[in-house]
XYZ file of C-alpha atoms in Angstrom:
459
model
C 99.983 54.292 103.728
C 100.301 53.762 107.403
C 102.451 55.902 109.592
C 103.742 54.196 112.375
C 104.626 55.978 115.225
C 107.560 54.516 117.472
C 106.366 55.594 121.401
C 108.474 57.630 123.323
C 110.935 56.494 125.411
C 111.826 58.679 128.782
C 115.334 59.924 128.755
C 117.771 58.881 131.570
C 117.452 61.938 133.630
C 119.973 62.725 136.699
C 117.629 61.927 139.769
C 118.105 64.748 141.686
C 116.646 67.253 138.620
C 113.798 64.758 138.773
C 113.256 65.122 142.336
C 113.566 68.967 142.099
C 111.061 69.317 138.916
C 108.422 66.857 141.442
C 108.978 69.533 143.894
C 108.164 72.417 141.647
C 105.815 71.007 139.933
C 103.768 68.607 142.454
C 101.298 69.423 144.808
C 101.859 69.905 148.668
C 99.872 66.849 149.713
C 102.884 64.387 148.589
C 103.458 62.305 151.224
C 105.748 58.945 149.959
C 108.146 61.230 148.022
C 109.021 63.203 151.333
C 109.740 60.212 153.177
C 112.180 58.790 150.351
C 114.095 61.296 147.962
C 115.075 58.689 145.641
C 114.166 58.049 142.316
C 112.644 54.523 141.306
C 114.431 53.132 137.820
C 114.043 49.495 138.384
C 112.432 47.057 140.438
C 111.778 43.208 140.901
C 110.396 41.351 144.023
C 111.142 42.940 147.394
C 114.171 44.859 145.300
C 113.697 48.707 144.258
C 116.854 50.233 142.465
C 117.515 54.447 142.121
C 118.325 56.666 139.556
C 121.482 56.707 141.805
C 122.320 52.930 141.589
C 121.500 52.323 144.848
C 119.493 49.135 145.819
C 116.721 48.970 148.762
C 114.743 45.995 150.094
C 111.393 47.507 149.763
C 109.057 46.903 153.015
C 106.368 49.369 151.858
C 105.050 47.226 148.859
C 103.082 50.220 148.001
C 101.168 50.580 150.868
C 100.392 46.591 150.870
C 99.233 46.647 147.070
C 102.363 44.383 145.924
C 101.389 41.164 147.312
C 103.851 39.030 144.981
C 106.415 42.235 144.940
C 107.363 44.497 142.059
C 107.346 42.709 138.232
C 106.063 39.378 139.389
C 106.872 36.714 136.495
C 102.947 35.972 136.817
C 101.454 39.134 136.573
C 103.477 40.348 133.892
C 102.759 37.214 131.872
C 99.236 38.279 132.663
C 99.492 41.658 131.449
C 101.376 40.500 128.269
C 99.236 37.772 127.628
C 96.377 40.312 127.715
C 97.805 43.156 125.760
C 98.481 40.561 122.831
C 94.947 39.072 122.654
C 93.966 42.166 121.666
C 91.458 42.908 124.283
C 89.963 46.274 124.864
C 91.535 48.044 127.763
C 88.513 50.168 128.872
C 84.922 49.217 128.811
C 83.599 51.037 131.773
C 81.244 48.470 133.223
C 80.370 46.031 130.355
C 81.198 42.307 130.595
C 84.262 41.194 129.410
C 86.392 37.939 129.595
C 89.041 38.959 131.424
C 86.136 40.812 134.264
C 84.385 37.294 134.324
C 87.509 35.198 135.418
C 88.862 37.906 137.736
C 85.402 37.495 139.363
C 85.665 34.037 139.656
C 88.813 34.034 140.915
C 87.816 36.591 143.579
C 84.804 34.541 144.785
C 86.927 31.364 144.833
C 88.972 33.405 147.276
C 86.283 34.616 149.441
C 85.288 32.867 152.950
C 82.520 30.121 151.934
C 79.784 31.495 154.187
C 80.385 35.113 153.408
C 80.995 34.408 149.031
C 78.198 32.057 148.533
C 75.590 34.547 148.762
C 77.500 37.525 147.528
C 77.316 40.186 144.612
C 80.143 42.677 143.674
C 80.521 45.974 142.230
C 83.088 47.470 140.997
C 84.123 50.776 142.027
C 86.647 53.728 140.932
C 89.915 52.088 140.847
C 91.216 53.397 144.839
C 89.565 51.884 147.932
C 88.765 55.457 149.008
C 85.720 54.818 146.176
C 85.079 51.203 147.336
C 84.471 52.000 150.984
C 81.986 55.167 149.566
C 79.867 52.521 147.782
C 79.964 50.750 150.818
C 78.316 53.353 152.454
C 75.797 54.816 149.925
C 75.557 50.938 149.496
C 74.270 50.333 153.341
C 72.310 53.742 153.362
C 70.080 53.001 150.188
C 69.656 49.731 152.114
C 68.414 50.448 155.447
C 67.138 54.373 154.809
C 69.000 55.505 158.011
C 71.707 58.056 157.198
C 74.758 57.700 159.878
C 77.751 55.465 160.654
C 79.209 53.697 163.555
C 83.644 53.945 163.337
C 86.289 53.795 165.637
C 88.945 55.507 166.643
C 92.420 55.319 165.054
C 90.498 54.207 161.891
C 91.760 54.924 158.457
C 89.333 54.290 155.409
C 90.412 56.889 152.752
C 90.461 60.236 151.659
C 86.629 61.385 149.986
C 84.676 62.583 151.518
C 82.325 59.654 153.161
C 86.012 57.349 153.632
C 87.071 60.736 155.411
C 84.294 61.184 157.745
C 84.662 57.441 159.510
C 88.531 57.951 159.406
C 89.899 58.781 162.631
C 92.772 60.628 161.925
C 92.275 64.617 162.983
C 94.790 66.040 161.625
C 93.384 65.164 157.892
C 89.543 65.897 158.948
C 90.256 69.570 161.102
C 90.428 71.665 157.484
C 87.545 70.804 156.542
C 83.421 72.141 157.125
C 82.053 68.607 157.787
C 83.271 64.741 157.012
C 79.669 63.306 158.117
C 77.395 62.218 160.482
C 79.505 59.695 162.290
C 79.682 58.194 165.847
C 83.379 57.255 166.971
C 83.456 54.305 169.185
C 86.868 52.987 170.908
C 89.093 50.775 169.281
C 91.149 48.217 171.187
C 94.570 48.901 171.439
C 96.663 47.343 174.264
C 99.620 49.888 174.380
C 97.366 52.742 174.608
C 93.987 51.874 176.181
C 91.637 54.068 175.522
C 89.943 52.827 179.046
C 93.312 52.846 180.538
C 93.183 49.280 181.612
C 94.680 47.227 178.629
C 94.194 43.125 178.762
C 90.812 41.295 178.014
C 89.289 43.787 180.622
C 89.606 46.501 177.803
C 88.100 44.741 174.931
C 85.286 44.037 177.123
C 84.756 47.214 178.135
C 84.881 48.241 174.519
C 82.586 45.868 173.283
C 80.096 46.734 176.383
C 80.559 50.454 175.662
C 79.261 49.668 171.840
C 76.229 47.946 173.185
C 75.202 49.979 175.853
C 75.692 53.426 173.487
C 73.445 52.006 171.251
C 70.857 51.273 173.321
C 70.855 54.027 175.420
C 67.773 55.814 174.196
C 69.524 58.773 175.420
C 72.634 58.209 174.273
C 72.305 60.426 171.171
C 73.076 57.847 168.654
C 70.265 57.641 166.037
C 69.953 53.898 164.347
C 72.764 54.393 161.866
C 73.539 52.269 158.336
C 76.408 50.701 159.010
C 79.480 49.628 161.279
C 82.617 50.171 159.535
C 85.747 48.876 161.101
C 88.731 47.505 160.317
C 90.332 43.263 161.213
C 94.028 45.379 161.375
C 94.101 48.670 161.871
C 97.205 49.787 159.710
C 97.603 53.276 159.070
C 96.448 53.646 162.426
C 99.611 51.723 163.918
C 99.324 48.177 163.213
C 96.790 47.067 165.596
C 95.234 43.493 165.302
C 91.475 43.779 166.740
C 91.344 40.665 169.395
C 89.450 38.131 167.665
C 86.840 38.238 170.878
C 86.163 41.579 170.182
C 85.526 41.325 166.654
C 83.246 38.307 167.465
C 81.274 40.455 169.532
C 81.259 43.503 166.979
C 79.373 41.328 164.779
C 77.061 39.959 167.435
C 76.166 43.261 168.716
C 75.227 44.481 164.795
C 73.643 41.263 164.178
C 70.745 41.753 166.786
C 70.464 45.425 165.946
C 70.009 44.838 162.290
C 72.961 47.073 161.618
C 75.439 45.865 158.591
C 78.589 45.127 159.566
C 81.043 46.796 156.736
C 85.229 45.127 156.561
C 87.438 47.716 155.460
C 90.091 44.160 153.656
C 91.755 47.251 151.532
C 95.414 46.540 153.345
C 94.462 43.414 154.806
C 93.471 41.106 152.200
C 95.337 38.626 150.072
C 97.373 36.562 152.655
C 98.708 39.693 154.292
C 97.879 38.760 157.694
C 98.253 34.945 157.344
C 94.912 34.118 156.032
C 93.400 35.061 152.767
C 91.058 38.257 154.414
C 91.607 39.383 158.287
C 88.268 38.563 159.034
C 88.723 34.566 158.747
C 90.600 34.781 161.676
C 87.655 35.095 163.902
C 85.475 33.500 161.757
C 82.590 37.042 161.571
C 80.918 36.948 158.285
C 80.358 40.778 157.548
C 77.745 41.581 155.414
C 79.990 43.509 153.116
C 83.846 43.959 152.148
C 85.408 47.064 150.709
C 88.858 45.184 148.567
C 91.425 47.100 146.893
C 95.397 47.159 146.763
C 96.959 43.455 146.088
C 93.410 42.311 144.239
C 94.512 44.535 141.232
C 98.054 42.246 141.381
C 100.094 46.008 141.313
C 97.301 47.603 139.161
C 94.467 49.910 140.431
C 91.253 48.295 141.197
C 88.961 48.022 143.764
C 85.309 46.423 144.784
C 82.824 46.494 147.437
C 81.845 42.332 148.058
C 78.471 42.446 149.790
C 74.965 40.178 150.674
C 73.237 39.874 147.833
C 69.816 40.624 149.865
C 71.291 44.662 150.283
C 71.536 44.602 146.146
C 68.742 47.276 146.181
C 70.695 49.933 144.272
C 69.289 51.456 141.077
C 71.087 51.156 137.760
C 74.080 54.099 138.095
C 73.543 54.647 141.755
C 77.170 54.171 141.813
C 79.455 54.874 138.702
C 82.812 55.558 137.522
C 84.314 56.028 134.807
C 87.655 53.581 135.508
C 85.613 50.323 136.401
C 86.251 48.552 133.400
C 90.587 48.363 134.290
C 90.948 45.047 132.063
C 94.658 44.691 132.500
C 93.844 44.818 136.345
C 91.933 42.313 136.315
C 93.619 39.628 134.230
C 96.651 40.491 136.705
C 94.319 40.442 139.835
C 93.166 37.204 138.953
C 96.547 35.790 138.143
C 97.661 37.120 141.673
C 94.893 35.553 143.766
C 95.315 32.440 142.818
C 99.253 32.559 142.435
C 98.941 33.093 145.953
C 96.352 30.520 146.927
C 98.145 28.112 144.960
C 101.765 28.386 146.124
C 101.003 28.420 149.946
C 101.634 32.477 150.332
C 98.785 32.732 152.795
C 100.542 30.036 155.265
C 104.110 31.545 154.429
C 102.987 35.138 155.340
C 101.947 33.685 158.742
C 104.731 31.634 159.713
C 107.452 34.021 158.430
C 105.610 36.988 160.033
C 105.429 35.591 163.341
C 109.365 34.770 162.691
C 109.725 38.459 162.420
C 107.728 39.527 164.946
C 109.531 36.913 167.378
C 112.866 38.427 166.647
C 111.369 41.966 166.980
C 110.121 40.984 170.254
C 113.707 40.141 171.278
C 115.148 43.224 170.117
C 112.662 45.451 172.041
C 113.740 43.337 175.442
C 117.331 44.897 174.305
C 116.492 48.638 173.219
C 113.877 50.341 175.755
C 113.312 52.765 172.902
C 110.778 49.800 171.642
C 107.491 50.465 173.592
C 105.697 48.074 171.749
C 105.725 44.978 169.101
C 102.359 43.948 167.353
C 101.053 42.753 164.099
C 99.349 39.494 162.285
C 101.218 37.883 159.591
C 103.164 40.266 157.274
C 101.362 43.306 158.957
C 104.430 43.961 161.491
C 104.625 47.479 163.670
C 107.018 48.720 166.091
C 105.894 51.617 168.486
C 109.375 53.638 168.989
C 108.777 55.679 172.266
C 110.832 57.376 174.539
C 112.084 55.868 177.500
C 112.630 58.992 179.718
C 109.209 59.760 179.627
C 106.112 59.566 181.924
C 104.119 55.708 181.878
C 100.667 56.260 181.589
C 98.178 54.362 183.385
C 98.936 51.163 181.781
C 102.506 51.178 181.678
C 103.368 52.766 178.149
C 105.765 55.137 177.928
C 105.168 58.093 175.216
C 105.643 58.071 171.337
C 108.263 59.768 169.812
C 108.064 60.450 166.758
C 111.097 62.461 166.522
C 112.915 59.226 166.711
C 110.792 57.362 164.666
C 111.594 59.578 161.622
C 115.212 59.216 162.501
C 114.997 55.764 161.922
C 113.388 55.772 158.718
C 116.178 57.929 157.650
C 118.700 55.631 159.193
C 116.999 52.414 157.512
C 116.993 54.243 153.645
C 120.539 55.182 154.553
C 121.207 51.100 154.831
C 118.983 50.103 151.789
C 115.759 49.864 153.565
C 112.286 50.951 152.794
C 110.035 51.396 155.795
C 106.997 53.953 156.412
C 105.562 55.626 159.291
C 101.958 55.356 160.737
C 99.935 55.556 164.250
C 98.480 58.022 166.029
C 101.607 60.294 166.401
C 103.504 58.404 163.338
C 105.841 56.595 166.053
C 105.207 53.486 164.618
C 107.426 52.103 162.042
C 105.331 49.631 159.552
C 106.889 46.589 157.955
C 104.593 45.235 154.552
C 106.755 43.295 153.114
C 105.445 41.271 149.740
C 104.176 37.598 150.699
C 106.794 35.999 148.354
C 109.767 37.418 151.090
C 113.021 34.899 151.341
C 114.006 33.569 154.268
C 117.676 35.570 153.526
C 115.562 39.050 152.926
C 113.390 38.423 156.436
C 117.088 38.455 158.058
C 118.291 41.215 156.296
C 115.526 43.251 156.952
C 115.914 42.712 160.195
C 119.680 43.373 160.642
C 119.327 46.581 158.578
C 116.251 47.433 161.007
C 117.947 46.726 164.118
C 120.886 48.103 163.195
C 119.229 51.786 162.108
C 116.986 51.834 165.806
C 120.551 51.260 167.196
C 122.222 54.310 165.282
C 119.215 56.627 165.557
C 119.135 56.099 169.316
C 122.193 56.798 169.950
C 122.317 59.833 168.103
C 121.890 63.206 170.365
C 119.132 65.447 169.282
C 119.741 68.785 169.303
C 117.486 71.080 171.343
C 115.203 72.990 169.210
C-alpha cells in the first residue's frame, strides 16, 4: 500500500512574531529585512502584499532578478509545465532538455559578434560564483595571477568577487581579498580627477593606459579587466560609452581579457538586451545571473571559446543542474525579446528619469539624476554643505534613509546604494504600466518632499 503524504502547508502567522523569530533566529549580515519590516504573503507583477494587508509597488525586483515581476503568467506556466513532465529537478551538470533550450535561448539573446564564438558554463546558482569562474576562468588562461577593477565596483561577496569589489566597508574585516589593482571609475557627480565632463573619462582612460605601461608602475601583467557597463550597487552610474570603447581597446592591444560583470544589467534592464551593446565592445567573457533564471537562482559565465582551456571539474558545484531555472529562464528571455521589453525599458526609463530630472530642478536636496533604461538613481545630498571641486554638494545619507522610510510608509519599495548609500535605486520589472511609472513617481516625490522637511534631531 502506498502512503501518501499531503505536504505541509505554513500556518498564517501574525507578521510581527515572524519578523521577531527572523531576528532571533537570523544572522547579523541581513541586509533587505532591515530596510523593510514587512512580511511578504503575496505578490504579482510590480505588486508585493504583507502579512499586514498592506500593498507596495515593488521597485527593488529583487535586486534586478524579476525582470517580468513577481508570478509572471509565463514563467509559472514554465515551471508548471516542467514539474508535470516529470523531469528531474537536479542533475548537477548532465545534459538535459530543459538545459539545452535554456542555452539556446541564451545564445539567441547574446550580441552576434560576442555569441557566435562562445561557450558557457554554468556556475553555483549566485553571480558571486559566476564572476569567480570568470576569474579562475581568465587565470588558467593566461597563467598571470592578478586583476585590473575599479573603484565603486560591486561583483559579489566570495572571496575572488570580494577582492575586485570596491566597497571598503565589506573588504576592511578581512586578512586579504586578492591581488587586485583599483583603477578610477567615471563618475560625473563625484570625479575622482575632480574635473567631471569628457575631460574626466579621458583622463581615466589615459590613467589605465599609462599605469599599465609604466614599467614602474608596479602593476604586474594581470588576467583580466573586470568592470562593470552600470555600476549599480555602486550608485547607478552608466560608464560613458567612449570610455568603455576605450577600456576594450586598451585590453585588446595588451592581450588582457576584458571580463562584463551583466549580473544586474542584463535582460533589457538598461534598454538593450546586455549593457555592453550600447557601445558596441565585445568582451571576451560575461558573468550573467539574476533575471536569466526568470525569478529562480542561476547563473553562467558566457566566454570565447579560444579561453576554454579548463580541465574537467576545474570549476564545480553542486547546484548547476537548477532545471526549473532554466525552463523559466528560457521562457523569460524570450518573453522579453518577443514582446518589445528591451525597447519599453528604454523609452519608459528615460520617461522616468525626465520627470526625475524635473523634480531635482525643484528640491536642491537632489544632487544628482542618472541611470540607463530601468536602472534609475537619485543622489540625495545636502544642500547646506560644502561643493567640491566640481560643483557637488555632499551625500547624506541620513536623509536618504529617511526617504526610504517615507516611500514604504506610502506603499513603495525602494533600496539604497552608492558610496555613502545616498543614492536611492529604482529597478523596477520591465513589464511596468504606464499608470505604475506615475505612481511611483508621485509616491517618490512626495516621500523626498516629507523627509526633507522633516527636522533632524541633533545627535
Amino acid at each position: 500500500m502506498t502512503l501518501t503524504v499531503e505536504p505541509a502547508v505554513p500556518a498564517q502567522v501574525p507578521g510581527d512574531a515572524i519578523l521577531r523569530r527572523q531576528r532571533i533566529r537570523e544572522s547579523a549580515a541581513r541586509t533587505y529585512a532591515r530596510s523593510f519590516p514587512i512580511v511578504p504573503v503575496r505578490a504579482h507583477g510590480m505588486t508585493v502584499e504583507g502579512a499586514d494587508g498592506r500593498r507596495y509597488l515593488d521597485c527593488l525586483s529583487g535586486a534586478g532578478t524579476l525582470a517580468l515581476g513577481h508570478n509572471h503568467p509565463v514563467v509559472l506556466a514554465a515551471i508548471r509545465r516542467t514539474l508535470d513532465s516529470g523531469a528531474p529537478l537536479h542533475l548537477l551538470d548532465l545534459a538535459t532538455a530543459e538545459k539545452d533550450d535554456f542555452t539556446s535561448a541564451l545564445f539567441e539573446s547574446l550580441p552576434r559578434e560576442f555569441g557566435e564564438r562562445a561557450r558557457v558554463h554554468f556556475c553555483g546558482p549566485a553571480g558571486t560564483d559566476a564572476v569567480e569562474a570568470a576569474l579562475k576562468l581568465m587565470q588558467t588562461a593566461t597563467g598571470r595571477r592578478g586583476a585590473l577593477a575599479f573603484t565603486g565596483a560591486y561583483h559579489g561577496m566570495t572571496a575572488g568577487a570580494l577582492g575586485v569589489t570596491g566597497s571598503v566597508a565589506v573588504k576592511a574585516p578581512l586578512p586579504s581579498t586578492g591581488e587586485v589593482t583599483r583603477l578610477p571609475y567615471p563618475y560625473p557627480y563625484r570625479c575622482p580627477f575632480g574635473v567631471g565632463g569628457p575631460a574626466a573619462e579621458e583622463l581615466a582612460a589615459t590613467y589605465t593606459q599609462r599605469l599599465l605601461d609604466d614599467p614602474s608602475g608596479g602593476v604586474v601583467q594581470p588576467a583580466a579587466m573586470i568592470l562593470e557597463a552600470v555600476q549599480g550597487e555602486g550608485g547607478v552610474v552608466p560608464a560613458p560609452d567612449d570610455w568603455l570603447r576605450e577600456m576594450r581597446r586598451i585590453t585588446a592591444e595588451r592581450g588582457i581579457p576584458l571580463i562584463v560583470d551583466e549580473v544586474q544589467t542584463g535582460v533589457g534592464r538598461t534598454g538593450a538586451m546586455w549593457a555592453v551593446e550600447h557601445s558596441g565592445i565585445v568582451p571576451d567573457a560575461m558573468v550573467l545571473s539574476k533575471a536569466i533564471g526568470g525569478s529562480l537562482p542561476l547563473a553562467v559565465v558566457v566566454y570565447r571559446e579560444d579561453y576554454d582551456g579548463w580541465r574537467p571539474g576545474a570549476h564545480t558545484g553542486t547546484f548547476r543542474g537548477n532545471t526549473l531555472a532554466m525552463a523559466a529562464g528560457a521562457a523569460t528571455l524570450r518573453y522579453v525579446r518577443a514582446h518589445g521589453l528591451v525597447e519599453r525599458a528604454a523609452v519608459v526609463g528615460e520617461r522616468m528619469a525626465a520627470r526625475l530630472r524635473a523634480l531635482a530642478g525643484e528640491l536642491p536636496v537632489i544632487g544628482d539624476v542618472r541611470g540607463r533604461g530601468l536602472m534609475l538613481g537619485v543622489e540625495l545630498v545636502d544642500p547646506a554643505g560644502e561643493v567640491d571641486a566640481c560643483g557637488s554638494l555632499p551625500a547624506d545619507p541620513a536623509l536618504a534613509v529617511r526617504v526610504r522610510e517615507a516611500c514604504l510608509a506610502r506603499g513603495l519599495i525602494v533600496e539604497l546604494g552608492g558610496r555613502h548609500d545616498a543614492v536611492l535605486r529604482l529597478l523596477p520589472p520591465l513589464t511596468i504600466t504606464d499608470e505604475q511609472a506615475a505612481a511611483v513617481l508621485d509616491r517618490l516625490s512626495d516621500a523626498i518632499h516629507a523627509a526633507a522637511a522633516t527636522p533632524v534631531s541633533p545627535a
